[in-house]
C-alpha positions as YAML, in Angstrom:
chain: A
units: angstrom
residues:
- id: 1
  name: MET
  ca: [-1.33, -18.46, 43.71]
- id: 2
  name: ASP
  ca: [-4.34, -16.65, 42.26]
- id: 3
  name: LEU
  ca: [-2.09, -13.75, 41.26]
- id: 4
  name: LEU
  ca: [0.32, -16.17, 39.55]
- id: 5
  name: LYS
  ca: [-2.53, -17.78, 37.59]
- id: 6
  name: SER
  ca: [-3.82, -14.34, 36.62]
- id: 7
  name: THR
  ca: [-0.38, -13.34, 35.33]
- id: 8
  name: GLU
  ca: [-0.10, -16.57, 33.33]
- id: 9
  name: ILE
  ca: [-3.52, -16.01, 31.76]
- id: 10
  name: THR
  ca: [-2.61, -12.43, 30.89]
- id: 11
  name: LYS
  ca: [0.59, -13.56, 29.20]
- id: 12
  name: ALA
  ca: [-1.26, -16.25, 27.28]
- id: 13
  name: GLU
  ca: [-3.87, -13.74, 26.09]
- id: 14
  name: GLU
  ca: [-1.14, -11.33, 25.07]
- id: 15
  name: ALA
  ca: [0.63, -14.05, 23.07]
- id: 16
  name: MET
  ca: [-2.63, -14.92, 21.31]
- id: 17
  name: SER
  ca: [-3.23, -11.26, 20.47]
- id: 18
  name: LEU
  ca: [0.26, -10.81, 19.07]
- id: 19
  name: LYS
  ca: [-0.12, -13.96, 16.97]
- id: 20
  name: LEU
  ca: [-2.96, -12.28, 15.10]
- id: 21
  name: PHE
  ca: [-0.42, -9.83, 13.66]
- id: 22
  name: ASP
  ca: [2.35, -12.36, 12.99]
- id: 23
  name: LEU
  ca: [3.19, -12.64, 9.28]
- id: 24
  name: THR
  ca: [5.74, -15.43, 9.63]
- id: 25
  name: GLY
  ca: [5.51, -17.80, 6.67]
- id: 26
  name: LYS
  ca: [3.72, -15.26, 4.47]
- id: 27
  name: ARG
  ca: [5.13, -13.77, 1.27]
- id: 28
  name: ALA
  ca: [4.34, -10.16, 0.35]
- id: 29
  name: LEU
  ca: [4.74, -8.42, -3.01]
- id: 30
  name: VAL
  ca: [4.95, -4.62, -2.73]
- id: 31
  name: THR
  ca: [4.87, -2.68, -5.99]
- id: 32
  name: GLY
  ca: [6.94, 0.48, -6.31]
- id: 33
  name: SER
  ca: [9.01, -0.55, -3.33]
- id: 34
  name: SER
  ca: [12.46, 0.82, -4.15]
- id: 35
  name: GLN
  ca: [11.85, 4.00, -2.15]
- id: 36
  name: GLY
  ca: [9.36, 6.07, -0.16]
- id: 37
  name: ILE
  ca: [6.15, 4.58, 1.19]
- id: 38
  name: GLY
  ca: [6.61, 1.28, -0.67]
- id: 39
  name: LEU
  ca: [10.02, 0.65, 0.85]
- id: 40
  name: ALA
  ca: [8.83, 1.61, 4.34]
- id: 41
  name: LEU
  ca: [5.87, -0.76, 4.09]
- id: 42
  name: ALA
  ca: [8.10, -3.55, 2.79]
- id: 43
  name: LYS
  ca: [10.45, -3.11, 5.73]
- id: 44
  name: GLY
  ca: [7.56, -3.12, 8.18]
- id: 45
  name: LEU
  ca: [6.08, -6.31, 6.74]
- id: 46
  name: ALA
  ca: [9.51, -7.95, 6.90]
- id: 47
  name: GLU
  ca: [9.85, -7.01, 10.57]
- id: 48
  name: ALA
  ca: [6.46, -8.65, 11.18]
- id: 49
  name: GLY
  ca: [7.84, -11.90, 9.74]
- id: 50
  name: ALA
  ca: [6.90, -11.78, 6.05]
- id: 51
  name: THR
  ca: [9.21, -12.69, 3.18]
- id: 52
  name: LEU
  ca: [9.37, -9.74, 0.78]
- id: 53
  name: VAL
  ca: [9.19, -9.44, -2.98]
- id: 54
  name: LEU
  ca: [10.26, -5.97, -4.10]
- id: 55
  name: ASN
  ca: [8.97, -4.57, -7.38]
- id: 56
  name: GLY
  ca: [9.96, -1.70, -9.64]
- id: 57
  name: ARG
  ca: [11.13, -1.01, -13.18]
- id: 58
  name: ASN
  ca: [14.70, -0.08, -12.24]
- id: 59
  name: ARG
  ca: [16.71, -3.17, -11.27]
- id: 60
  name: ASP
  ca: [19.58, -1.11, -9.84]
- id: 61
  name: LYS
  ca: [17.24, 0.73, -7.48]
- id: 62
  name: LEU
  ca: [15.68, -2.53, -6.36]
- id: 63
  name: GLU
  ca: [19.08, -4.05, -5.65]
- id: 64
  name: ALA
  ca: [20.04, -0.98, -3.61]
- id: 65
  name: ALA
  ca: [16.78, -1.22, -1.64]
- id: 66
  name: ALA
  ca: [17.38, -4.92, -0.99]
- id: 67
  name: THR
  ca: [20.56, -4.08, 0.95]
- id: 68
  name: GLU
  ca: [18.41, -2.36, 3.59]
- id: 69
  name: PHE
  ca: [16.84, -5.67, 4.68]
- id: 70
  name: SER
  ca: [18.42, -7.99, 7.24]
- id: 71
  name: ASN
  ca: [16.92, -11.08, 5.55]
- id: 72
  name: PRO
  ca: [17.06, -11.98, 1.85]
- id: 73
  name: VAL
  ca: [14.35, -10.53, -0.38]
- id: 74
  name: GLU
  ca: [13.15, -11.42, -3.87]
- id: 75
  name: LEU
  ca: [13.28, -8.91, -6.72]
- id: 76
  name: LEU
  ca: [10.60, -8.80, -9.41]
- id: 77
  name: ASP
  ca: [11.27, -6.04, -11.92]
- id: 78
  name: PHE
  ca: [8.35, -5.51, -14.28]
- id: 79
  name: ASP
  ca: [6.30, -2.55, -15.45]
- id: 80
  name: VAL
  ca: [3.04, -2.47, -13.46]
- id: 81
  name: THR
  ca: [1.35, -0.48, -16.25]
- id: 82
  name: ASP
  ca: [1.85, -3.36, -18.70]
- id: 83
  name: HIS
  ca: [-0.96, -5.91, -18.26]
- id: 84
  name: ALA
  ca: [0.81, -8.75, -20.11]
- id: 85
  name: ALA
  ca: [4.11, -8.14, -18.30]
- id: 86
  name: ALA
  ca: [2.43, -8.12, -14.89]
- id: 87
  name: ARG
  ca: [0.55, -11.35, -15.63]
- id: 88
  name: ALA
  ca: [3.66, -13.10, -16.96]
- id: 89
  name: ALA
  ca: [5.86, -11.99, -14.05]
- id: 90
  name: VAL
  ca: [3.36, -13.05, -11.40]
- id: 91
  name: ASP
  ca: [2.56, -16.38, -13.07]
- id: 92
  name: GLU
  ca: [6.25, -17.24, -13.45]
- id: 93
  name: PHE
  ca: [7.01, -16.27, -9.85]
- id: 94
  name: GLU
  ca: [4.14, -18.35, -8.48]
- id: 95
  name: ALA
  ca: [5.25, -21.35, -10.56]
- id: 96
  name: LYS
  ca: [8.92, -21.16, -9.61]
- id: 97
  name: LYS
  ca: [9.02, -19.54, -6.15]
- id: 98
  name: GLY
  ca: [5.64, -20.13, -4.56]
- id: 99
  name: ALA
  ca: [2.55, -18.30, -3.36]
- id: 100
  name: ILE
  ca: [2.16, -14.55, -3.02]
- id: 101
  name: ASP
  ca: [0.00, -14.25, 0.10]
- id: 102
  name: ILE
  ca: [-0.07, -10.46, 0.37]
- id: 103
  name: LEU
  ca: [-0.12, -7.84, -2.37]
- id: 104
  name: VAL
  ca: [0.43, -4.15, -1.67]
- id: 105
  name: ASN
  ca: [-0.41, -2.07, -4.75]
- id: 106
  name: ASN
  ca: [1.73, 0.95, -3.95]
- id: 107
  name: ALA
  ca: [3.18, 2.11, -7.29]
- id: 108
  name: GLY
  ca: [2.09, 5.66, -8.07]
- id: 109
  name: MET
  ca: [3.04, 9.05, -9.45]
- id: 110
  name: GLN
  ca: [2.04, 12.69, -9.19]
- id: 111
  name: HIS
  ca: [1.90, 15.61, -11.64]
- id: 112
  name: ARG
  ca: [0.90, 19.12, -10.65]
- id: 113
  name: SER
  ca: [-0.56, 21.65, -13.08]
- id: 114
  name: PRO
  ca: [-3.65, 23.87, -13.31]
- id: 115
  name: LEU
  ca: [-6.42, 21.73, -14.77]
- id: 116
  name: GLU
  ca: [-6.95, 24.01, -17.76]
- id: 117
  name: ASP
  ca: [-3.29, 23.53, -18.73]
- id: 118
  name: PHE
  ca: [-2.87, 19.91, -17.64]
- id: 119
  name: PRO
  ca: [-0.93, 17.98, -20.30]
- id: 120
  name: ALA
  ca: [-2.90, 15.15, -21.88]
- id: 121
  name: ASP
  ca: [0.10, 12.82, -21.83]
- id: 122
  name: ALA
  ca: [0.62, 13.42, -18.10]
- id: 123
  name: PHE
  ca: [-3.07, 12.62, -17.52]
- id: 124
  name: GLU
  ca: [-2.67, 9.31, -19.36]
- id: 125
  name: ARG
  ca: [0.46, 8.43, -17.35]
- id: 126
  name: LEU
  ca: [-1.43, 9.09, -14.12]
- id: 127
  name: LEU
  ca: [-4.27, 6.82, -15.23]
- id: 128
  name: GLN
  ca: [-1.90, 4.01, -16.13]
- id: 129
  name: THR
  ca: [0.41, 4.27, -13.12]
- id: 130
  name: ASN
  ca: [-2.09, 5.02, -10.36]
- id: 131
  name: ILE
  ca: [-5.17, 3.05, -11.34]
- id: 132
  name: ALA
  ca: [-4.56, 0.67, -14.26]
- id: 133
  name: SER
  ca: [-1.60, -0.86, -12.39]
- id: 134
  name: VAL
  ca: [-3.88, -1.72, -9.45]
- id: 135
  name: PHE
  ca: [-6.12, -3.63, -11.85]
- id: 136
  name: HIS
  ca: [-3.26, -5.31, -13.74]
- id: 137
  name: VAL
  ca: [-1.28, -6.57, -10.73]
- id: 138
  name: GLY
  ca: [-4.35, -7.10, -8.56]
- id: 139
  name: GLN
  ca: [-5.97, -9.37, -11.13]
- id: 140
  name: ALA
  ca: [-2.75, -11.27, -11.83]
- id: 141
  name: VAL
  ca: [-2.20, -12.05, -8.14]
- id: 142
  name: ALA
  ca: [-5.87, -12.60, -7.29]
- id: 143
  name: ARG
  ca: [-6.20, -15.39, -9.87]
- id: 144
  name: HIS
  ca: [-3.77, -17.44, -7.78]
- id: 145
  name: MET
  ca: [-5.20, -16.35, -4.43]
- id: 146
  name: ILE
  ca: [-8.69, -17.40, -5.51]
- id: 147
  name: GLY
  ca: [-7.44, -20.90, -6.24]
- id: 148
  name: ARG
  ca: [-6.02, -21.13, -2.72]
- id: 149
  name: GLY
  ca: [-9.10, -19.62, -1.09]
- id: 150
  name: ARG
  ca: [-7.19, -16.89, 0.73]
- id: 151
  name: GLY
  ca: [-5.18, -13.73, 0.21]
- id: 152
  name: LYS
  ca: [-4.69, -10.11, 1.21]
- id: 153
  name: ILE
  ca: [-4.73, -7.20, -1.24]
- id: 154
  name: ILE
  ca: [-3.95, -3.70, 0.03]
- id: 155
  name: ASN
  ca: [-4.22, -0.77, -2.35]
- id: 156
  name: ILE
  ca: [-2.59, 2.55, -1.54]
- id: 157
  name: ALA
  ca: [-5.19, 5.26, -1.92]
- id: 158
  name: SER
  ca: [-4.84, 8.84, -0.59]
- id: 159
  name: VAL
  ca: [-6.63, 11.62, 1.23]
- id: 160
  name: GLN
  ca: [-7.37, 12.67, -2.35]
- id: 161
  name: THR
  ca: [-9.66, 9.65, -2.48]
- id: 162
  name: ALA
  ca: [-12.02, 11.91, -0.50]
- id: 163
  name: LEU
  ca: [-10.62, 15.44, -0.91]
- id: 164
  name: ALA
  ca: [-9.35, 17.72, -3.68]
- id: 165
  name: ARG
  ca: [-6.74, 20.47, -3.91]
- id: 166
  name: PRO
  ca: [-5.85, 22.87, -6.73]
- id: 167
  name: SER
  ca: [-3.54, 21.62, -9.50]
- id: 168
  name: ILE
  ca: [-3.96, 17.87, -8.94]
- id: 169
  name: ALA
  ca: [-7.45, 17.09, -10.29]
- id: 170
  name: PRO
  ca: [-6.35, 14.09, -12.43]
- id: 171
  name: TYR
  ca: [-4.41, 12.62, -9.47]
- id: 172
  name: THR
  ca: [-7.54, 13.08, -7.34]
- id: 173
  name: ALA
  ca: [-9.54, 11.23, -10.00]
- id: 174
  name: THR
  ca: [-7.13, 8.29, -9.98]
- id: 175
  name: LYS
  ca: [-7.14, 7.97, -6.21]
- id: 176
  name: GLY
  ca: [-10.92, 8.14, -6.11]
- id: 177
  name: ALA
  ca: [-10.86, 5.29, -8.60]
- id: 178
  name: VAL
  ca: [-8.47, 3.30, -6.39]
- id: 179
  name: GLY
  ca: [-10.95, 3.59, -3.53]
- id: 180
  name: ASN
  ca: [-13.84, 2.37, -5.66]
- id: 181
  name: LEU
  ca: [-11.81, -0.40, -7.30]
- id: 182
  name: THR
  ca: [-10.92, -1.60, -3.81]
- id: 183
  name: LYS
  ca: [-14.63, -1.85, -3.00]
- id: 184
  name: GLY
  ca: [-15.19, -3.71, -6.26]
- id: 185
  name: MET
  ca: [-12.38, -6.16, -5.54]
- id: 186
  name: ALA
  ca: [-13.90, -6.92, -2.14]
- id: 187
  name: THR
  ca: [-17.36, -7.34, -3.67]
- id: 188
  name: ASP
  ca: [-16.10, -9.85, -6.26]
- id: 189
  name: TRP
  ca: [-13.42, -11.65, -4.31]
- id: 190
  name: ALA
  ca: [-14.47, -11.79, -0.65]
- id: 191
  name: LYS
  ca: [-16.50, -14.90, -1.43]
- id: 192
  name: HIS
  ca: [-13.22, -16.57, -2.44]
- id: 193
  name: GLY
  ca: [-11.56, -15.85, 0.92]
- id: 194
  name: LEU
  ca: [-9.72, -12.66, -0.06]
- id: 195
  name: GLN
  ca: [-9.62, -9.46, 1.99]
- id: 196
  name: CYS
  ca: [-9.22, -6.39, -0.24]
- id: 197
  name: ASN
  ca: [-8.75, -3.05, 1.50]
- id: 198
  name: ALA
  ca: [-6.99, 0.27, 1.03]
- id: 199
  name: ILE
  ca: [-4.77, 2.57, 3.06]
- id: 200
  name: ALA
  ca: [-5.28, 6.28, 2.39]
- id: 201
  name: PRO
  ca: [-2.23, 8.24, 3.55]
- id: 202
  name: GLY
  ca: [-2.45, 11.91, 4.36]
- id: 203
  name: TYR
  ca: [0.50, 14.21, 3.71]
- id: 204
  name: PHE
  ca: [3.71, 12.29, 4.32]
- id: 205
  name: ASP
  ca: [7.33, 13.34, 4.00]
- id: 206
  name: THR
  ca: [8.25, 11.29, 0.91]
- id: 207
  name: PRO
  ca: [10.21, 11.82, -2.33]
- id: 208
  name: LEU
  ca: [6.85, 12.32, -4.10]
- id: 209
  name: ASN
  ca: [6.13, 15.28, -1.81]
- id: 210
  name: ALA
  ca: [9.67, 16.67, -1.69]
- id: 211
  name: ALA
  ca: [8.70, 19.96, -3.37]
- id: 212
  name: LEU
  ca: [5.87, 20.52, -0.89]
- id: 213
  name: VAL
  ca: [7.98, 19.60, 2.12]
- id: 214
  name: ALA
  ca: [10.56, 22.18, 0.97]
- id: 215
  name: ASP
  ca: [7.91, 24.90, 0.62]
- id: 216
  name: PRO
  ca: [7.65, 26.78, 3.98]
- id: 217
  name: ALA
  ca: [4.28, 28.30, 3.06]
- id: 218
  name: PHE
  ca: [2.74, 24.93, 2.21]
- id: 219
  name: SER
  ca: [4.17, 23.25, 5.30]
- id: 220
  name: ALA
  ca: [2.78, 26.04, 7.49]
- id: 221
  name: TRP
  ca: [-0.65, 25.65, 5.85]
- id: 222
  name: LEU
  ca: [-0.55, 21.86, 6.28]
- id: 223
  name: GLU
  ca: [0.39, 22.06, 9.95]
- id: 224
  name: LYS
  ca: [-2.57, 24.38, 10.60]
- id: 225
  name: ARG
  ca: [-4.96, 22.30, 8.48]
- id: 226
  name: THR
  ca: [-4.02, 18.93, 10.05]
- id: 227
  name: PRO
  ca: [-5.29, 18.31, 13.61]
- id: 228
  name: ALA
  ca: [-2.05, 16.44, 14.41]
- id: 229
  name: GLY
  ca: [-0.18, 19.60, 13.39]
- id: 230
  name: ARG
  ca: [2.58, 18.01, 11.30]
- id: 231
  name: TRP
  ca: [3.66, 15.96, 8.30]
- id: 232
  name: GLY
  ca: [3.33, 12.21, 8.65]
- id: 233
  name: GLN
  ca: [6.39, 9.95, 8.70]
- id: 234
  name: VAL
  ca: [6.28, 6.90, 6.43]
- id: 235
  name: GLU
  ca: [6.90, 4.53, 9.33]
- id: 236
  name: GLU
  ca: [3.50, 5.57, 10.70]
- id: 237
  name: LEU
  ca: [1.81, 3.69, 7.85]
- id: 238
  name: VAL
  ca: [3.35, 0.36, 8.81]
- id: 239
  name: GLY
  ca: [0.89, -0.55, 11.57]
- id: 240
  name: ALA
  ca: [-2.10, -0.16, 9.26]
- id: 241
  name: CYS
  ca: [-0.39, -2.30, 6.62]
- id: 242
  name: ILE
  ca: [0.45, -5.08, 9.08]
- id: 243
  name: PHE
  ca: [-3.14, -5.06, 10.38]
- id: 244
  name: LEU
  ca: [-4.64, -5.36, 6.90]
- id: 245
  name: SER
  ca: [-2.07, -8.05, 5.96]
- id: 246
  name: SER
  ca: [-2.69, -10.20, 9.02]
- id: 247
  name: ASP
  ca: [-5.32, -12.48, 10.52]
- id: 248
  name: ALA
  ca: [-6.39, -9.55, 12.69]
- id: 249
  name: SER
  ca: [-8.35, -8.19, 9.70]
- id: 250
  name: SER
  ca: [-10.00, -11.46, 8.68]
- id: 251
  name: PHE
  ca: [-13.49, -9.86, 8.47]
- id: 252
  name: VAL
  ca: [-12.42, -6.46, 7.15]
- id: 253
  name: ASN
  ca: [-13.23, -6.04, 3.46]
- id: 254
  name: GLY
  ca: [-13.63, -3.11, 1.10]
- id: 255
  name: HIS
  ca: [-12.46, -0.68, 3.78]
- id: 256
  name: ILE
  ca: [-10.48, 2.51, 3.16]
- id: 257
  name: LEU
  ca: [-8.32, 3.20, 6.21]
- id: 258
  name: TYR
  ca: [-7.30, 6.86, 6.40]
- id: 259
  name: VAL
  ca: [-3.94, 7.45, 8.09]
- id: 260
  name: ASP
  ca: [-3.84, 11.20, 7.87]
- id: 261
  name: GLY
  ca: [-3.47, 12.93, 11.23]
- id: 262
  name: GLY
  ca: [-7.17, 13.79, 11.12]
- id: 263
  name: ILE
  ca: [-7.15, 15.98, 8.00]
- id: 264
  name: THR
  ca: [-10.18, 14.31, 6.42]
- id: 265
  name: VAL
  ca: [-12.39, 14.75, 9.49]
- id: 266
  name: SER
  ca: [-11.69, 18.37, 10.33]
- id: 267
  name: LEU
  ca: [-12.58, 21.69, 8.68]
...
């Protein structure tokens, strides 16, 4: 009888623990979610019970991505680098469809060039896509979250939030800014019931890194440099995203969670 009671208690505790990560009834907007990390995170949040809103500039790509979900998803095609467009799209969605409970600021780009030859226009695009978009969409969504007294904002940072490599100095600058903007969001908005955190991926096999993945010399260097000894797979970011989107992270704020196979902690 005691063993039976113990088993029942264990099952009850397990159910309570799992409920902390349950996103049923929540709606999540993921920017830049037609491919790569954004799409993988969107799928993971959907599997945890969330209703998804996919974002990108290309409607055709979004519609193609939507076919990969077993449940219906919403599509919100606007340019995250356009402050007015982001505000209008979010306000209209909230008025017509309902609350956005979770925001994942994932949209980003890369450009590689020696710093002394780095094109000024590419630098400006990096600033707008990687950092200004986090401000534009973050502010637009947070205005509604603040009124409700709750909300989750997850910004996608990078190992370049803490580290640098040749030929990507402006990208490094933008990801450092994402880390600090995340801290600023938490400082301003935690008092309103929001949790604002960041995920900093290491080197993952994504379309953004296709050229590096295809380079045997770089892959060999990365495998030696990373304690885990390999490239990351995008699905390995999902657990961190679910944690930061769920009640399990209710007292986590302004944190940058590195998911990088150990590269930032090892020389």
